[in-house]
Coordinates of C-alpha atoms and ligand atoms in Angstrom, one line a residue:
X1 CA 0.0 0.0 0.0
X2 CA 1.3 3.4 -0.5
X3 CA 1.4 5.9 1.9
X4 CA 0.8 9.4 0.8
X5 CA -0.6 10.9 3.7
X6 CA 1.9 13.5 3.9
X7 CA 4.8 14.2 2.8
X8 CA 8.2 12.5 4.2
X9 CA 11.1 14.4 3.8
X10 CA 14.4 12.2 2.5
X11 CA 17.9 13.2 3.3
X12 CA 20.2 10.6 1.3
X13 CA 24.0 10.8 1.3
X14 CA 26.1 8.7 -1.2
X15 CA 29.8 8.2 -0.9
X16 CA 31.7 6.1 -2.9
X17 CA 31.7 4.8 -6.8
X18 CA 29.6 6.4 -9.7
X19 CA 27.1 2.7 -9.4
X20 CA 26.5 4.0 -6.0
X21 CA 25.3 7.4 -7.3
X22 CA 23.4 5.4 -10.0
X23 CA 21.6 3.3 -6.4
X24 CA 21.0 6.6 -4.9
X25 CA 18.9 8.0 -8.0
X26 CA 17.0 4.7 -8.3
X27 CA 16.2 4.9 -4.4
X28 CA 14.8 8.3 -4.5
X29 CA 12.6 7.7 -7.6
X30 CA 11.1 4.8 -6.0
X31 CA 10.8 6.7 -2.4
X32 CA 8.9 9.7 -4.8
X33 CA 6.6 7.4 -5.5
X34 CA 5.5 7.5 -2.3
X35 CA 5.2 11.3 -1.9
X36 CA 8.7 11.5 -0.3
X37 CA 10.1 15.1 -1.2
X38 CA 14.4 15.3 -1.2
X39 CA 16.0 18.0 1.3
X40 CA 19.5 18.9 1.3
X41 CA 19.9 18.8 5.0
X42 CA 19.5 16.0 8.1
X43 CA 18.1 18.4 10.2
X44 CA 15.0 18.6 7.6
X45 CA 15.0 15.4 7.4
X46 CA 12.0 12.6 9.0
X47 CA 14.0 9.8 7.2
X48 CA 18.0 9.7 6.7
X49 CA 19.9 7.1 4.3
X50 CA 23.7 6.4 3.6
X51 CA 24.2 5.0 0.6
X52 CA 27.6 3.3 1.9
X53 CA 30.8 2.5 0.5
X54 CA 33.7 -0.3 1.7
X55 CA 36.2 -0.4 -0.9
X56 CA 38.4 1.5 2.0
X57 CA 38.8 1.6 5.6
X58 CA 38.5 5.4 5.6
X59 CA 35.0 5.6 3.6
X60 CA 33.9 3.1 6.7
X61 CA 34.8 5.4 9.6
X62 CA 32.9 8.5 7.8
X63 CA 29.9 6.9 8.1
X64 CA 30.2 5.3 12.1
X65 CA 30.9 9.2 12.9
X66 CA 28.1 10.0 11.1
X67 CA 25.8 7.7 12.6
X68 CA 27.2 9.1 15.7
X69 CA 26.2 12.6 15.7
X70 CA 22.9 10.9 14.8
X71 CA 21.8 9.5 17.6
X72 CA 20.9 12.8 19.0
X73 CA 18.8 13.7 16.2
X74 CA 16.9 10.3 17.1
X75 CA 16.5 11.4 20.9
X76 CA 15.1 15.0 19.8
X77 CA 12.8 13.9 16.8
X78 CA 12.1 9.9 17.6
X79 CA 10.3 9.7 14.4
X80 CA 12.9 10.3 12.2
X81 CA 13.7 6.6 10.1
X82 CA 17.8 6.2 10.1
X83 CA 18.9 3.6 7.5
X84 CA 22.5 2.3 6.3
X85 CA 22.2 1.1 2.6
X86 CA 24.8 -0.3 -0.1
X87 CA 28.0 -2.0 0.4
X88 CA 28.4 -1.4 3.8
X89 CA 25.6 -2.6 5.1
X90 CA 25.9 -5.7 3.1
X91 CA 29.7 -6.5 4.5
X92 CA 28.5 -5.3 8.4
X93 CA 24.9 -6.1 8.3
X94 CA 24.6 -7.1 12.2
X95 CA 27.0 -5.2 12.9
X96 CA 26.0 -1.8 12.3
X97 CA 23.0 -2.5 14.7
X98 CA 25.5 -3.1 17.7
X99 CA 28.0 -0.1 17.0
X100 CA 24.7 2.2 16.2
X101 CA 21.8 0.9 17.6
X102 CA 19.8 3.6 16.9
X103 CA 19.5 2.6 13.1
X104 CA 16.7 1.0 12.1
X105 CA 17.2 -0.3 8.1
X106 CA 20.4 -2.2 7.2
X107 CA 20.0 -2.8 3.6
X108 CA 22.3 -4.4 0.8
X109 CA 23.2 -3.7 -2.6
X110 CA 20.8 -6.5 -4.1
X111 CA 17.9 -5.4 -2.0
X112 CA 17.3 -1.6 -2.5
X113 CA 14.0 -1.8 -4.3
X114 CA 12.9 -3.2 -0.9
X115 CA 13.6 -0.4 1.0
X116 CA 10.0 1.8 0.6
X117 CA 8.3 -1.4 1.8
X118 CA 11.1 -1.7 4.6
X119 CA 10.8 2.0 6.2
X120 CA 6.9 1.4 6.2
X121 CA 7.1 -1.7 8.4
X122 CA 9.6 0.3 11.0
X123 CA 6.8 3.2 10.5
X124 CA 3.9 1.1 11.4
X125 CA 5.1 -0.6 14.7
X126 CA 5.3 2.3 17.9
X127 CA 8.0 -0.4 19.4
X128 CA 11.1 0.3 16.9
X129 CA 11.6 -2.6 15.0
X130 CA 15.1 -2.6 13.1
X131 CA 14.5 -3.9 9.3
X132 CA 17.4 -5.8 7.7
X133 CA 17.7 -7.2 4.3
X134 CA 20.6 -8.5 2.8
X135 CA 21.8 -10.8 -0.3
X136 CA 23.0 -14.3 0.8
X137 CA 26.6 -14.1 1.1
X138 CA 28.5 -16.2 -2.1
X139 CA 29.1 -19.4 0.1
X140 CA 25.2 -19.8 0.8
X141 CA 23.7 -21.6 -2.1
X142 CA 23.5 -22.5 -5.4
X143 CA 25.4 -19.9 -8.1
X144 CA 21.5 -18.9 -9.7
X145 CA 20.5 -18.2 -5.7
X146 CA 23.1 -16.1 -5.1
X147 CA 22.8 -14.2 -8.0
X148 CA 19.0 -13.7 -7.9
X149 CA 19.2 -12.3 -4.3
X150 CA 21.7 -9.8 -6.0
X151 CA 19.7 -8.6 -8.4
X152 CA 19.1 -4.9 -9.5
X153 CA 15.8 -2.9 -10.6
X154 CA 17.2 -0.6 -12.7
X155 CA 14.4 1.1 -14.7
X156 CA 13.2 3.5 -11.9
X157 CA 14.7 7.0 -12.5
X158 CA 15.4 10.0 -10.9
X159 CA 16.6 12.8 -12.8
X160 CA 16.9 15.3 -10.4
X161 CA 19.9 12.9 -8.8
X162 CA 21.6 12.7 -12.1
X163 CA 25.0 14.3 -12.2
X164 CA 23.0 16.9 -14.6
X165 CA 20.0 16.6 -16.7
X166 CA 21.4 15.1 -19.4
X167 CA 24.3 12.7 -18.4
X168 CA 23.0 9.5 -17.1
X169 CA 24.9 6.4 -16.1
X170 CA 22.9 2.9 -17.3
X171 CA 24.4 -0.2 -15.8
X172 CA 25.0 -3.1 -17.9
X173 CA 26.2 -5.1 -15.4
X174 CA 26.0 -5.6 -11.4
X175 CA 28.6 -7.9 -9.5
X176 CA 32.2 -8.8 -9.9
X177 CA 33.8 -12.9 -10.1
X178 CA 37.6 -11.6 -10.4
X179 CA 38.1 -12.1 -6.9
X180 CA 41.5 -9.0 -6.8
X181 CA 43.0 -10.5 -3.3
X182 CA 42.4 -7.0 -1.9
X183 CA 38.5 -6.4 -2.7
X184 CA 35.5 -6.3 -0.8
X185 CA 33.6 -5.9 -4.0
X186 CA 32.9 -9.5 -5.2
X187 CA 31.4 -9.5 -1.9
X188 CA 28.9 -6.8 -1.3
X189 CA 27.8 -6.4 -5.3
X190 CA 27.3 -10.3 -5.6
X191 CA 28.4 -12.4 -8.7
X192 CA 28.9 -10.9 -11.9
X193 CA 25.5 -11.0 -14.2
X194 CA 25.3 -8.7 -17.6
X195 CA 21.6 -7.1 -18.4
X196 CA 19.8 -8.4 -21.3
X197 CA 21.1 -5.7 -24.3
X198 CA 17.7 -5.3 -25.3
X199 CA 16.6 -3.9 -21.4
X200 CA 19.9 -1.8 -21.8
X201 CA 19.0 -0.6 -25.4
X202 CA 15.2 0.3 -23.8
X203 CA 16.4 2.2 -21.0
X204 CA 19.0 4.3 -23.4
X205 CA 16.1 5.2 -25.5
X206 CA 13.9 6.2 -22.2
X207 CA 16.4 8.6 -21.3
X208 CA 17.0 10.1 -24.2
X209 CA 13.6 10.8 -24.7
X210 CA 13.9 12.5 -21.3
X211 CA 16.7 14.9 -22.7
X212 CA 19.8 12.5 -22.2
X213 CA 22.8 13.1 -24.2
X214 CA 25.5 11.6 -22.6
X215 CA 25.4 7.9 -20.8
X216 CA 28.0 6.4 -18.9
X217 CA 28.2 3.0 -19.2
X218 CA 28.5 1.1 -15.9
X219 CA 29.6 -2.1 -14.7
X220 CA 32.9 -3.2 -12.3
X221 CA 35.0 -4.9 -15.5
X222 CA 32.4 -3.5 -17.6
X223 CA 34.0 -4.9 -20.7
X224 CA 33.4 -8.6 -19.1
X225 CA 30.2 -7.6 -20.5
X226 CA 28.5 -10.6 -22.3
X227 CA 24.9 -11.4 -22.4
X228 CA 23.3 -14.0 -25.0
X229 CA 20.0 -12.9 -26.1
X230 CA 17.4 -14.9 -28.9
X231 CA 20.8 -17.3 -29.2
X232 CA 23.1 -14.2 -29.8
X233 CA 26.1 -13.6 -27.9
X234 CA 26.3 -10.1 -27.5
X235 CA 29.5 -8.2 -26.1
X236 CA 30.4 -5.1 -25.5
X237 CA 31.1 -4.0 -28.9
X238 CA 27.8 -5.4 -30.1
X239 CA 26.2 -3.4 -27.6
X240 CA 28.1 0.1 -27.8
X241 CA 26.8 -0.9 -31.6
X242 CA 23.2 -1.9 -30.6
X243 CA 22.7 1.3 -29.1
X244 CA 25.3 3.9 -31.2
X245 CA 22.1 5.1 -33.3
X246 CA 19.6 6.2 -30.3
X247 CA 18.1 9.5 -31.7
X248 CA 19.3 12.2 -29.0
X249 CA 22.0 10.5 -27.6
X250 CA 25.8 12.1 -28.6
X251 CA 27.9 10.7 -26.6
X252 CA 28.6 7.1 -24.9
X253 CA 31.3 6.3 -22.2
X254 CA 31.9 3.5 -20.3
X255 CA 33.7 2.9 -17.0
X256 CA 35.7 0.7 -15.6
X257 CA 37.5 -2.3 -17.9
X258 CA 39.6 -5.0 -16.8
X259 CA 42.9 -5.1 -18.4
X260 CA 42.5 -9.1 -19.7
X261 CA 39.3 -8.4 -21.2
X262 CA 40.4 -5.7 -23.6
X263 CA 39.1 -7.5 -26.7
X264 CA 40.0 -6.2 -30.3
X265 CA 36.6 -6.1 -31.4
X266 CA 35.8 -3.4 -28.2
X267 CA 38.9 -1.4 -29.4
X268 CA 38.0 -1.7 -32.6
X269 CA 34.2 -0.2 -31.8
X270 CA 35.9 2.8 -29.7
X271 CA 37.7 3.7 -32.9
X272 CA 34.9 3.5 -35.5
X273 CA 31.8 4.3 -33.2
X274 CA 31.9 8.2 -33.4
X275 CA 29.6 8.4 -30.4
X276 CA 32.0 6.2 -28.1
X277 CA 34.2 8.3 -26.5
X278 CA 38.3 8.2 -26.9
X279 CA 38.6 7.1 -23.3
X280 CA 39.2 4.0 -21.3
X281 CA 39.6 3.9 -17.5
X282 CA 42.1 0.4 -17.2
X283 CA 43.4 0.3 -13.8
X284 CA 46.9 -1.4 -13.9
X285 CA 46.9 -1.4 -9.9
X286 CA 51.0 -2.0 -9.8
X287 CA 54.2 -2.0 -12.0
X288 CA 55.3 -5.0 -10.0
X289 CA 55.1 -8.2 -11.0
X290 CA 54.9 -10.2 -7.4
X291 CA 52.7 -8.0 -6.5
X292 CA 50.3 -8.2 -9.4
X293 CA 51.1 -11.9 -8.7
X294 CA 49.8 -11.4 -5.1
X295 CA 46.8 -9.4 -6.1
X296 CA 45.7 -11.8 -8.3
X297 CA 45.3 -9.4 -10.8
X298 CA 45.7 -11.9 -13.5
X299 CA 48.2 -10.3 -15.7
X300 CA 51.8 -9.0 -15.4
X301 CA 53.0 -5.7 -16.4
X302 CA 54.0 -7.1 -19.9
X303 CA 50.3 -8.0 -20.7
X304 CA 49.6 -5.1 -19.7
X305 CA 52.1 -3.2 -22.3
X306 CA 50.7 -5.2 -25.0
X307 CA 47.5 -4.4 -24.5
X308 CA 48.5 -0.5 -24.3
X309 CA 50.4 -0.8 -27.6
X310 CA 46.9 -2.2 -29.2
X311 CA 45.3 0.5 -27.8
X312 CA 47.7 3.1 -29.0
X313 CA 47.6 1.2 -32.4
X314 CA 44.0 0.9 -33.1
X315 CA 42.7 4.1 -31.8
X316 CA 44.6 7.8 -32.1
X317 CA 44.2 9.9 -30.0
X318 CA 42.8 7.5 -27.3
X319 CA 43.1 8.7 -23.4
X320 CA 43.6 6.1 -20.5
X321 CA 43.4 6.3 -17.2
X322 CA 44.5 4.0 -14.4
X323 CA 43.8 3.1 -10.6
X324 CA 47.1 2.1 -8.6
X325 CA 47.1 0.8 -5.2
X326 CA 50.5 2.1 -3.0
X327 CA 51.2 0.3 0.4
X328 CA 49.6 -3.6 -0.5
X329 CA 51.1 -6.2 2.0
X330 CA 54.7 -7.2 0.8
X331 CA 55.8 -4.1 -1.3
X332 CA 59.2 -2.6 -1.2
X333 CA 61.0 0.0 -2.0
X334 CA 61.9 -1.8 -5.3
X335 CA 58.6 -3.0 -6.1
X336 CA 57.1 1.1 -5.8
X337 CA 60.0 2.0 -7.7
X338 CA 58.2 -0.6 -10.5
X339 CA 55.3 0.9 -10.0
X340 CA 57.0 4.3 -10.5
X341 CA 58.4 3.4 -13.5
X342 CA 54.8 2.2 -15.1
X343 CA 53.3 5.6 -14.1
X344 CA 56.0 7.1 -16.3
X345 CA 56.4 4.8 -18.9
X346 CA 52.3 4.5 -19.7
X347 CA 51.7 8.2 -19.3
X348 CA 47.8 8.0 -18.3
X349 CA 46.0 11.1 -18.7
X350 CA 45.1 10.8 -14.9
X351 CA 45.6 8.0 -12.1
X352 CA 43.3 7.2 -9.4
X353 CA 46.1 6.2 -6.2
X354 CA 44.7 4.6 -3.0
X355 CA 46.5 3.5 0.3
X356 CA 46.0 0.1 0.7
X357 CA 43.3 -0.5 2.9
X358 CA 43.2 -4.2 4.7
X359 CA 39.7 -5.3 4.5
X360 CA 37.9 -8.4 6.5
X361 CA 36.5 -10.8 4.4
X362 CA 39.2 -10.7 1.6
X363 CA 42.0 -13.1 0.5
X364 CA 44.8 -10.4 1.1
X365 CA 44.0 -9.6 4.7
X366 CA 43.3 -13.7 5.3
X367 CA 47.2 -14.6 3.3
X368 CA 49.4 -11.6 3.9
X369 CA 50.5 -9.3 6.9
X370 CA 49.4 -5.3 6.4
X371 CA 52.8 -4.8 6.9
X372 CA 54.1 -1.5 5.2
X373 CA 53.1 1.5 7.7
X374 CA 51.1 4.1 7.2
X375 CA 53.9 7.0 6.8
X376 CA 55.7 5.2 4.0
X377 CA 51.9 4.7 2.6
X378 CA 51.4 7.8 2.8
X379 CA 55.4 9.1 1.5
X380 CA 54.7 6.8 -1.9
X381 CA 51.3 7.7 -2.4
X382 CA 52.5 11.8 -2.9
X383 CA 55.6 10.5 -4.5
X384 CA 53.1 9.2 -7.0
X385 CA 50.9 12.2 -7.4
X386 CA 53.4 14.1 -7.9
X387 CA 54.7 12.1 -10.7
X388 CA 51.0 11.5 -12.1
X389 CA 50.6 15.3 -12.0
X390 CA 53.6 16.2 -13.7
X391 CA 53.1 13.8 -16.6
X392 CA 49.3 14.9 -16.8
X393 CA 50.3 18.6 -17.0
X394 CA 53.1 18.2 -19.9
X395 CA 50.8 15.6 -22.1
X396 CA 47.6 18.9 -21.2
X397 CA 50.1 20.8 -22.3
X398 CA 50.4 19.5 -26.1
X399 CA 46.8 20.6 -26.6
X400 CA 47.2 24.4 -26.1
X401 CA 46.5 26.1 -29.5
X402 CA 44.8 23.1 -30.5
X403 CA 40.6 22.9 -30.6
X404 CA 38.9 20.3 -28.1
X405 CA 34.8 19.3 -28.7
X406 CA 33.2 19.8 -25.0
X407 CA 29.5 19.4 -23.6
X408 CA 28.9 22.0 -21.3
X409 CA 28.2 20.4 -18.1
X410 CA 27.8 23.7 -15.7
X411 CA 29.6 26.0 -13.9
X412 CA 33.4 25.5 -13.0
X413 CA 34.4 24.1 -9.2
X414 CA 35.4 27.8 -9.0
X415 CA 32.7 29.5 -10.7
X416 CA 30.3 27.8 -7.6
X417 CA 32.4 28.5 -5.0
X418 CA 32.3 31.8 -6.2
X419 CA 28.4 31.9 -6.8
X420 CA 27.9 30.8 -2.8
X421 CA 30.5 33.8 -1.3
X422 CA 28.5 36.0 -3.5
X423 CA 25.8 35.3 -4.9
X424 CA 24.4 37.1 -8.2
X425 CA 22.8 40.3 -7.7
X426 CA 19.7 39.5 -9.6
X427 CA 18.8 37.6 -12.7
X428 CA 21.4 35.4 -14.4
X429 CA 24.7 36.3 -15.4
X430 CA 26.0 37.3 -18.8
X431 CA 29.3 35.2 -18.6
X432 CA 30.8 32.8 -15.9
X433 CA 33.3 29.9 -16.0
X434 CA 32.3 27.0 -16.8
X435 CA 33.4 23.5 -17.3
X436 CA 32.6 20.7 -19.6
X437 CA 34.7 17.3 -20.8
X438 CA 36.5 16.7 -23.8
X439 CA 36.0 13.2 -25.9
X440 CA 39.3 12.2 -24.4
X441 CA 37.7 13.3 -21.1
X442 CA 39.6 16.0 -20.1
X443 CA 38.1 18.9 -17.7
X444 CA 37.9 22.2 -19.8
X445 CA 37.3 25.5 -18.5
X446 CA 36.2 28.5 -20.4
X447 CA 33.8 31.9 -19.9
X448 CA 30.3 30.9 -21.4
X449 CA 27.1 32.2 -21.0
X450 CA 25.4 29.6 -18.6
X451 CA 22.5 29.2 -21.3
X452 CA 25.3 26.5 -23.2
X453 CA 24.8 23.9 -20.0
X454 CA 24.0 20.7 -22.1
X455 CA 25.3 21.6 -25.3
X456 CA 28.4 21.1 -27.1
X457 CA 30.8 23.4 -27.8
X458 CA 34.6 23.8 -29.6
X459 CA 36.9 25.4 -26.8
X460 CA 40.7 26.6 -28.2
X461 CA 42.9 25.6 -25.7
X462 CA 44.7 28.3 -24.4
X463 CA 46.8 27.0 -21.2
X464 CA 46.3 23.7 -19.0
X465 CA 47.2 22.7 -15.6
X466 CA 47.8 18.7 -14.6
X467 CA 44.1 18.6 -13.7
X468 CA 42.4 21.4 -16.6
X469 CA 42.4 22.6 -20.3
X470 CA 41.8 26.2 -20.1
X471 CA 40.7 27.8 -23.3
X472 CA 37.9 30.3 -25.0
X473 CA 34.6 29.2 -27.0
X474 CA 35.4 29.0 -31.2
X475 CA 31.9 27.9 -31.6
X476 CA 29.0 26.5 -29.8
X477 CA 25.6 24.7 -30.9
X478 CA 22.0 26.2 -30.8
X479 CA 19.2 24.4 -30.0
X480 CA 16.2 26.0 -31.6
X481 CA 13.3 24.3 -28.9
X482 CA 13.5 21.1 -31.1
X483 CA 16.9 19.1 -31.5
X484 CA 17.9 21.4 -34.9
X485 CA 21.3 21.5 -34.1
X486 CA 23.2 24.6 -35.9
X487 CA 27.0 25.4 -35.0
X488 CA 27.9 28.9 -35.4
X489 CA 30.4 31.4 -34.9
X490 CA 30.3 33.0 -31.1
Ligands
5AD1 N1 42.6 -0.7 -0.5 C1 43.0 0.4 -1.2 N2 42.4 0.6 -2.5 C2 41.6 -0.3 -2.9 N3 40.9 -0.4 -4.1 C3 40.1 -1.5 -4.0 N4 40.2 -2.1 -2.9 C4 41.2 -1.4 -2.2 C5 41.7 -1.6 -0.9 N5 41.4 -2.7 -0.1 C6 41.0 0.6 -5.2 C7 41.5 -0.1 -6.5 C8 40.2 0.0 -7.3 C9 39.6 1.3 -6.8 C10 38.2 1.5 -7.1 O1 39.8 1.2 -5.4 O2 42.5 0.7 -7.1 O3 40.5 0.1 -8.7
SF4_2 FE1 37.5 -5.5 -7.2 FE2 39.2 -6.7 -8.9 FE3 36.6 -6.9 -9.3 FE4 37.8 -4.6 -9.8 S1 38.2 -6.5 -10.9 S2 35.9 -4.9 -8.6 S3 39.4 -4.6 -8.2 S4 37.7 -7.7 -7.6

């Protein structure tokens, strides 16, 4: 039954990955459907989610504090609904309940689209019931089980939580089986399953009916991606295919690939889809071979090379970007060194770089001692920054007198913070910064009337930094109320 009697007010907070942002959206359009309206503060608030993350120790702590300064809220207003959702409460589940009994939903990644029915059964009862519900871990039952209770219900949409009207992210696939030694993931998302293509291909077309033009392909080694439909096998190439022609849609991204499973055919589509963008995010994790070895990463740094001469090879111009882990049980000074070396031999356009972070449940915490401290962690972990910065400001660099094709996405980080000190007198303003992505992904910068947000426009690139092209509008598109499209001179 749904209640509508009045209004709840949701607070949601999201840390972690972009498939947790993709959770949140889905979790507010269902709780919507029951007349709940979004605020932007706890305070406001009758009903308070975190939509959680575990990949790292730190992400964990965040949220215990937070639950913390919660349990006064619950003394003043006893009505209000506290719930921990996503990965976290999936790995803790019990747990969470003993270190913050005042929470009263502990839901997993597989169950989300129970949670409206879940905060209405702690609702109805006046004796606080806590309301758990979490996928069977991957040693209780049969593969098909296990997988079921994972599942997702990914056609509900928000699109006020979308990172902006029209950029959405559309998973293709929930899960992971590769099992990295250091991972929680295989864990709290469940085995790996691939959507049907046509449900993908639907769901692209809903959106861009809505006013999508940009999707983000999701999935954890989303080009594992393989899904037989009508006695087709279809990977990730035939799907980037499938959907290439959906009327509206521009541009098509997809995040994040497993080195192994970088097939020819998928380069092959990046290069003569124009849609797909010139981008792949390929963690490498480490330049060392033991300690891929030890990471079960499932290639060495030589697979790895080959696979970035392919990519070099087959598509010009292509941007990649990797995740590396400093710190992981074992490594010395010799094996960061390797690592090092691979930052400045592969030249990514950015890297992701985490302290390792020993978590429960995994292989590496259960074989190998946590033994590097948390200072040299820390020393190797600016070391390679600093390195990743430098390279990523002299390859930024090259493009400056060059032209880059953007999609406006909004105001710059700076243009905001400038908007909040002071806001605009009234009306809106004639010209502020504002930032948008390349096809190779890169942040651009330039001074744009805010009336360009969501369309696409030429930027010369004037100057750069590690992290930003900085350049002035050539031209930019006008949409005339229908999707004419007309470039012109600014
Ligand atoms: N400690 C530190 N970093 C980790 N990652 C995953 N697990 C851990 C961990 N236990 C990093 C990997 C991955 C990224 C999303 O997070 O680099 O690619
Ligand atoms: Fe984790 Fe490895 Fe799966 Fe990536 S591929 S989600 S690092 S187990």
């Amino acid at each position: 039954m749904t209640d509508t009697s009045h209004n709840h007010r949701l607070y949601i907070e999201t840390v972690g990955c972009q498939m947790n942002m993709l959770d949140s959206e889905l979790v507010v359009a269902a709780l919507r459907q029951e007349g709940y309206e979004l605020t932007d503060s706890p305070k406001k608030a009758d009903t308070i989610l975190f939509n959680t993350c575990s990949v790292r120790e730190h992400a964990e702590h965040k949220i215990y504090s937070a639950l913390g300064r919660l349990k006064y809220v619950r003394r003043r207003r006893p009505q209000t609904v506290i719930g921990v959702i996503g990965c976290m409460a999936q790995k803790d589940q019990d747990l969470i309940f003993r270190r913050a009994p005042h929470v009263d939903l502990v839901v997993g990644t597989g169950q989300l689209a129970e949670i409206p029915r879940l905060i209405r059964e702690v609702r109805a009862r006046p004796q606080r019931q806590p309301q758990k519900a979490v996928s069977l871990d991957r040693t209780s039952g049969s593969v098909t089980r296990i997988a079921d209770s994972f599942r997702s219900y990914d056609p509900l949409r928000d699109p006020d939580m979308r990172p902006t009207p029209f950029q959405a992210f559309v998973r293709i696939m929930i899960g992971c089986d590769k099992f990295c030694t250091y991972c929680v993931v295989p864990t709290t998302r469940g085995p790996e399953q691939s959507r049907p293509p046509s449900q993908i291909a639907q769901e692209v077309r809903l959106l861009a009916e809505q006013g999508v033009r940009e999707i983000t392909l999701l999935g954890q080694t989303v080009n594992s991606y393989r899904h037989t439909e009508n006695g087709r096998l279809y990977r990730l190439s035939d799907l980037l295919a499938m959907i290439h022609d959906t009327d509206g849609i521009d541009r098509i991204r997809f995040v994040t690939s497993y080195p192994r499973d970088m097939s020819d055919d998928l380069l092959q589509a990046v290069r003569d889809l124009p849609k797909v963008m010139r981008y792949l995010h390929v963690p490498l994790q480490h330049g060392c071979n033991d300690v891929l070895k030890r990471m079960k990463r499932g290639y060495t740094v030589e697979q790895y090379r080959d696979m970035m001469h392919r990519i070099r090879d087959l598509i010009p111009h292509c941007s990649v970007s990797s995740d590396f882990i400093v710190g992981f049980c074992g490594e010395t000074e010799q094996a960061h060194e390797k690592s090092m070396d691979a930052v400045r031999e592969f030249r990514f356009k950015n890297s992701f770089i985490f302290k390792y972070s020993a978590r429960s449940g995994t292989r590496a915490d259960e074989l190998f001692e946590d033994d590097v401290d948390d200072r040299t962690k820390r020393r190797r972990n600016v070391e390679m920054l600093e390195l990743q910065n430098q390279i990523s400001e002299e390859d930024n660099a090259e493009f400056i007198g060059r032209r880059v094709q953007v999609l406006v996405e909004g105001p710059s980080k700076s243009a905001e913070k400038a908007a909040r000190r002071q806001p605009p007198p009234t009306g809106r303003p004639l010209s502020v910064q504002l930032m948008g992505r390349s096809e190779c992904d890169r942040i651009v910068v330039f001074d744009g009337n805010p009336r360009l947000v969501g369309s696409t426009a030429e930027i010369e690139v004037s100057d750069c930094t590690g992290t930003t092209l900085i350049g002035s509008i050539v031209t930019r598109e006008v949409r005339h109320g229908s999707s004419e499209l007309l470039p012109i001179l600014s």
